[in-house]
Amino acid sequence: MAGVAFTVRSYEHDPATTTYGVEAAQALGVEPGRVFKTLLVDTGSGLAVGVVPIDRQLDLKAMSTALGTKKVAMADPAVAERTTGYVVGGISPVGQKRALPTVVDATALTHGLVLVSGGRRGMDLELAPRDLLQVTGGITAPIAR
């Protein structure tokens, strides 16, 4: 993956769950603040990616500020899947069909390693936050509440 070190962390996904990040944290024995979820927003002129800890929510106003847009709204899940090539609950911030503007919550930098979806439910990637920023071309900002 673009010359950065990462570890694939797989677990048995329960098809009945809808709390994918919580499931990943529990199955992998990792504190929730190190597991990040990938959320897509609609800026009005396209989609963007927000990456926040699973135990927090995306602050839409802060995301809008980070992107320099007037406002953002959560993207329609079907549009998010079509745009990224991934299924909801398995949307990875890396390896999407095309590069989207990406903002990673600043708390990621407080951890040596973070986990993000690896592109399917039941598989996460563990990597250094700075490497995540490198492969996504992302920036950090306080976008979680």
PDB file of C-alpha atoms in Angstrom:
ATOM      1  CA  MET A   1       0.000   0.000   0.000  1.00  0.00           C
ATOM      2  CA  ALA A   2       1.957   2.956  -1.356  1.00  0.00           C
ATOM      3  CA  GLY A   3       5.124   1.933   0.470  1.00  0.00           C
ATOM      4  CA  VAL A   4       3.809   2.296   4.022  1.00  0.00           C
ATOM      5  CA  ALA A   5       3.878  -0.339   6.734  1.00  0.00           C
ATOM      6  CA  PHE A   6       0.537  -1.796   7.770  1.00  0.00           C
ATOM      7  CA  THR A   7      -0.900  -4.929   9.335  1.00  0.00           C
ATOM      8  CA  VAL A   8      -4.093  -6.622   8.237  1.00  0.00           C
ATOM      9  CA  ARG A   9      -6.239  -7.441  11.292  1.00  0.00           C
ATOM     10  CA  SER A  10      -9.111  -9.820  10.469  1.00  0.00           C
ATOM     11  CA  TYR A  11     -11.941 -11.074  12.639  1.00  0.00           C
ATOM     12  CA  GLU A  12     -15.162 -13.022  12.233  1.00  0.00           C
ATOM     13  CA  HIS A  13     -17.847 -10.504  11.254  1.00  0.00           C
ATOM     14  CA  ASP A  14     -21.325 -11.123  12.676  1.00  0.00           C
ATOM     15  CA  PRO A  15     -23.807 -10.377   9.843  1.00  0.00           C
ATOM     16  CA  ALA A  16     -26.420  -9.373  12.445  1.00  0.00           C
ATOM     17  CA  THR A  17     -24.361  -6.448  13.779  1.00  0.00           C
ATOM     18  CA  THR A  18     -24.827  -2.870  12.659  1.00  0.00           C
ATOM     19  CA  THR A  19     -22.150  -1.387  14.941  1.00  0.00           C
ATOM     20  CA  TYR A  20     -19.208  -2.356  12.757  1.00  0.00           C
ATOM     21  CA  GLY A  21     -16.539  -0.313  14.525  1.00  0.00           C
ATOM     22  CA  VAL A  22     -17.556  -1.492  17.995  1.00  0.00           C
ATOM     23  CA  GLU A  23     -17.519  -5.063  16.706  1.00  0.00           C
ATOM     24  CA  ALA A  24     -13.991  -4.546  15.317  1.00  0.00           C
ATOM     25  CA  ALA A  25     -12.670  -3.017  18.550  1.00  0.00           C
ATOM     26  CA  GLN A  26     -14.100  -5.842  20.667  1.00  0.00           C
ATOM     27  CA  ALA A  27     -13.031  -8.633  18.306  1.00  0.00           C
ATOM     28  CA  LEU A  28      -9.495  -7.269  17.982  1.00  0.00           C
ATOM     29  CA  GLY A  29      -9.110  -6.299  21.665  1.00  0.00           C
ATOM     30  CA  VAL A  30      -8.386  -2.655  20.866  1.00  0.00           C
ATOM     31  CA  GLU A  31      -9.620   0.429  22.733  1.00  0.00           C
ATOM     32  CA  PRO A  32     -12.358   2.176  20.711  1.00  0.00           C
ATOM     33  CA  GLY A  33     -10.408   5.440  20.454  1.00  0.00           C
ATOM     34  CA  ARG A  34      -7.851   3.725  18.197  1.00  0.00           C
ATOM     35  CA  VAL A  35     -10.437   2.321  15.790  1.00  0.00           C
ATOM     36  CA  PHE A  36     -11.601   4.861  13.200  1.00  0.00           C
ATOM     37  CA  LYS A  37     -14.687   4.782  11.005  1.00  0.00           C
ATOM     38  CA  THR A  38     -14.862   6.130   7.475  1.00  0.00           C
ATOM     39  CA  LEU A  39     -17.813   8.408   6.741  1.00  0.00           C
ATOM     40  CA  LEU A  40     -18.681  10.138   3.478  1.00  0.00           C
ATOM     41  CA  VAL A  41     -20.171  13.593   3.251  1.00  0.00           C
ATOM     42  CA  ASP A  42     -21.701  15.506   0.383  1.00  0.00           C
ATOM     43  CA  THR A  43     -20.233  18.993  -0.009  1.00  0.00           C
ATOM     44  CA  GLY A  44     -22.742  20.055  -2.642  1.00  0.00           C
ATOM     45  CA  SER A  45     -20.030  19.844  -5.275  1.00  0.00           C
ATOM     46  CA  GLY A  46     -18.871  16.283  -4.592  1.00  0.00           C
ATOM     47  CA  LEU A  47     -18.093  13.805  -1.862  1.00  0.00           C
ATOM     48  CA  ALA A  48     -15.411  13.927   0.828  1.00  0.00           C
ATOM     49  CA  VAL A  49     -14.215  11.483   3.465  1.00  0.00           C
ATOM     50  CA  GLY A  50     -14.213  11.994   7.240  1.00  0.00           C
ATOM     51  CA  VAL A  51     -12.301   9.549   9.432  1.00  0.00           C
ATOM     52  CA  VAL A  52     -13.257   9.665  13.128  1.00  0.00           C
ATOM     53  CA  PRO A  53     -12.932   7.401  16.183  1.00  0.00           C
ATOM     54  CA  ILE A  54     -15.770   4.885  16.449  1.00  0.00           C
ATOM     55  CA  ASP A  55     -16.709   6.149  19.920  1.00  0.00           C
ATOM     56  CA  ARG A  56     -17.337   9.670  18.595  1.00  0.00           C
ATOM     57  CA  GLN A  57     -19.501  11.312  15.945  1.00  0.00           C
ATOM     58  CA  LEU A  58     -18.574  13.361  12.913  1.00  0.00           C
ATOM     59  CA  ASP A  59     -19.162  17.060  13.576  1.00  0.00           C
ATOM     60  CA  LEU A  60     -20.590  18.250  10.247  1.00  0.00           C
ATOM     61  CA  LYS A  61     -19.858  21.907  10.957  1.00  0.00           C
ATOM     62  CA  ALA A  62     -16.218  21.132  11.810  1.00  0.00           C
ATOM     63  CA  MET A  63     -15.944  18.945   8.702  1.00  0.00           C
ATOM     64  CA  SER A  64     -17.299  21.768   6.572  1.00  0.00           C
ATOM     65  CA  THR A  65     -14.771  24.161   8.095  1.00  0.00           C
ATOM     66  CA  ALA A  66     -11.901  21.708   7.489  1.00  0.00           C
ATOM     67  CA  LEU A  67     -12.932  21.358   3.840  1.00  0.00           C
ATOM     68  CA  GLY A  68     -13.489  25.083   3.373  1.00  0.00           C
ATOM     69  CA  THR A  69     -17.091  24.571   2.261  1.00  0.00           C
ATOM     70  CA  LYS A  70     -20.276  26.319   3.272  1.00  0.00           C
ATOM     71  CA  LYS A  71     -21.885  23.132   4.639  1.00  0.00           C
ATOM     72  CA  VAL A  72     -21.828  19.367   4.313  1.00  0.00           C
ATOM     73  CA  ALA A  73     -24.396  16.627   4.821  1.00  0.00           C
ATOM     74  CA  MET A  74     -23.971  12.900   5.273  1.00  0.00           C
ATOM     75  CA  ALA A  75     -23.802  11.189   1.888  1.00  0.00           C
ATOM     76  CA  ASP A  76     -26.489   8.755   0.841  1.00  0.00           C
ATOM     77  CA  PRO A  77     -25.200   5.236   1.696  1.00  0.00           C
ATOM     78  CA  ALA A  78     -25.902   3.925  -1.830  1.00  0.00           C
ATOM     79  CA  VAL A  79     -23.963   6.832  -3.340  1.00  0.00           C
ATOM     80  CA  ALA A  80     -21.111   6.230  -0.866  1.00  0.00           C
ATOM     81  CA  GLU A  81     -20.933   2.565  -1.878  1.00  0.00           C
ATOM     82  CA  ARG A  82     -21.077   3.342  -5.597  1.00  0.00           C
ATOM     83  CA  THR A  83     -18.443   6.076  -5.328  1.00  0.00           C
ATOM     84  CA  THR A  84     -15.937   4.180  -3.172  1.00  0.00           C
ATOM     85  CA  GLY A  85     -16.462   0.654  -4.449  1.00  0.00           C
ATOM     86  CA  TYR A  86     -16.929  -0.556  -0.867  1.00  0.00           C
ATOM     87  CA  VAL A  87     -19.963  -1.679   1.131  1.00  0.00           C
ATOM     88  CA  VAL A  88     -21.195   0.354   4.122  1.00  0.00           C
ATOM     89  CA  GLY A  89     -19.526  -1.021   7.241  1.00  0.00           C
ATOM     90  CA  GLY A  90     -16.467  -1.838   5.160  1.00  0.00           C
ATOM     91  CA  ILE A  91     -15.689   1.492   3.504  1.00  0.00           C
ATOM     92  CA  SER A  92     -11.958   2.047   3.716  1.00  0.00           C
ATOM     93  CA  PRO A  93     -10.346   5.467   3.494  1.00  0.00           C
ATOM     94  CA  VAL A  94      -7.671   3.880   1.265  1.00  0.00           C
ATOM     95  CA  GLY A  95      -7.974   2.251  -2.138  1.00  0.00           C
ATOM     96  CA  GLN A  96     -11.226   3.910  -3.148  1.00  0.00           C
ATOM     97  CA  LYS A  97     -12.219   4.025  -6.829  1.00  0.00           C
ATOM     98  CA  ARG A  98     -10.988   7.613  -6.972  1.00  0.00           C
ATOM     99  CA  ALA A  99      -9.243   9.853  -4.493  1.00  0.00           C
ATOM    100  CA  LEU A 100     -11.611  12.036  -2.484  1.00  0.00           C
ATOM    101  CA  PRO A 101     -10.714  14.924  -0.168  1.00  0.00           C
ATOM    102  CA  THR A 102     -10.019  13.261   3.186  1.00  0.00           C
ATOM    103  CA  VAL A 103     -10.007  14.695   6.704  1.00  0.00           C
ATOM    104  CA  VAL A 104      -8.784  12.546   9.599  1.00  0.00           C
ATOM    105  CA  ASP A 105      -9.745  13.588  13.115  1.00  0.00           C
ATOM    106  CA  ALA A 106      -6.769  15.150  14.890  1.00  0.00           C
ATOM    107  CA  THR A 107      -7.013  12.621  17.752  1.00  0.00           C
ATOM    108  CA  ALA A 108      -5.489  10.040  15.401  1.00  0.00           C
ATOM    109  CA  LEU A 109      -2.119  11.716  15.890  1.00  0.00           C
ATOM    110  CA  THR A 110      -2.220  10.911  19.616  1.00  0.00           C
ATOM    111  CA  HIS A 111      -1.864   7.196  18.825  1.00  0.00           C
ATOM    112  CA  GLY A 112       1.141   5.298  17.559  1.00  0.00           C
ATOM    113  CA  LEU A 113      -1.123   3.072  15.458  1.00  0.00           C
ATOM    114  CA  VAL A 114      -4.762   3.349  14.411  1.00  0.00           C
ATOM    115  CA  LEU A 115      -7.140   0.920  12.741  1.00  0.00           C
ATOM    116  CA  VAL A 116      -9.355   1.684   9.744  1.00  0.00           C
ATOM    117  CA  SER A 117     -11.541  -0.555   7.625  1.00  0.00           C
ATOM    118  CA  GLY A 118      -9.636  -2.671   5.165  1.00  0.00           C
ATOM    119  CA  GLY A 119     -12.381  -2.590   2.561  1.00  0.00           C
ATOM    120  CA  ARG A 120     -14.748  -5.236   3.871  1.00  0.00           C
ATOM    121  CA  ARG A 121     -16.541  -6.059   7.083  1.00  0.00           C
ATOM    122  CA  GLY A 122     -14.285  -8.171   9.282  1.00  0.00           C
ATOM    123  CA  MET A 123     -10.982  -6.733   8.089  1.00  0.00           C
ATOM    124  CA  ASP A 124      -9.149  -3.696   9.413  1.00  0.00           C
ATOM    125  CA  LEU A 125      -5.784  -2.185   8.575  1.00  0.00           C
ATOM    126  CA  GLU A 126      -3.505  -1.100  11.413  1.00  0.00           C
ATOM    127  CA  LEU A 127      -1.063   1.649  10.515  1.00  0.00           C
ATOM    128  CA  ALA A 128       0.579   4.819  11.759  1.00  0.00           C
ATOM    129  CA  PRO A 129      -1.669   7.903  11.491  1.00  0.00           C
ATOM    130  CA  ARG A 130       0.917   9.793   9.426  1.00  0.00           C
ATOM    131  CA  ASP A 131       1.029   6.880   6.969  1.00  0.00           C
ATOM    132  CA  LEU A 132      -2.775   7.007   6.728  1.00  0.00           C
ATOM    133  CA  LEU A 133      -2.509  10.693   5.867  1.00  0.00           C
ATOM    134  CA  GLN A 134       0.175   9.938   3.289  1.00  0.00           C
ATOM    135  CA  VAL A 135      -1.789   7.237   1.433  1.00  0.00           C
ATOM    136  CA  THR A 136      -5.045   9.212   1.455  1.00  0.00           C
ATOM    137  CA  GLY A 137      -3.505  12.611   0.758  1.00  0.00           C
ATOM    138  CA  GLY A 138      -5.519  13.669   3.791  1.00  0.00           C
ATOM    139  CA  ILE A 139      -5.300  16.419   6.361  1.00  0.00           C
ATOM    140  CA  THR A 140      -6.058  16.415  10.078  1.00  0.00           C
ATOM    141  CA  ALA A 141      -8.567  18.617  11.843  1.00  0.00           C
ATOM    142  CA  PRO A 142     -10.731  18.361  14.971  1.00  0.00           C
ATOM    143  CA  ILE A 143     -13.810  16.912  13.218  1.00  0.00           C
ATOM    144  CA  ALA A 144     -15.149  14.565  15.930  1.00  0.00           C
ATOM    145  CA  ARG A 145     -17.494  15.404  18.796  1.00  0.00           C
TER     146      ARG A 145
END
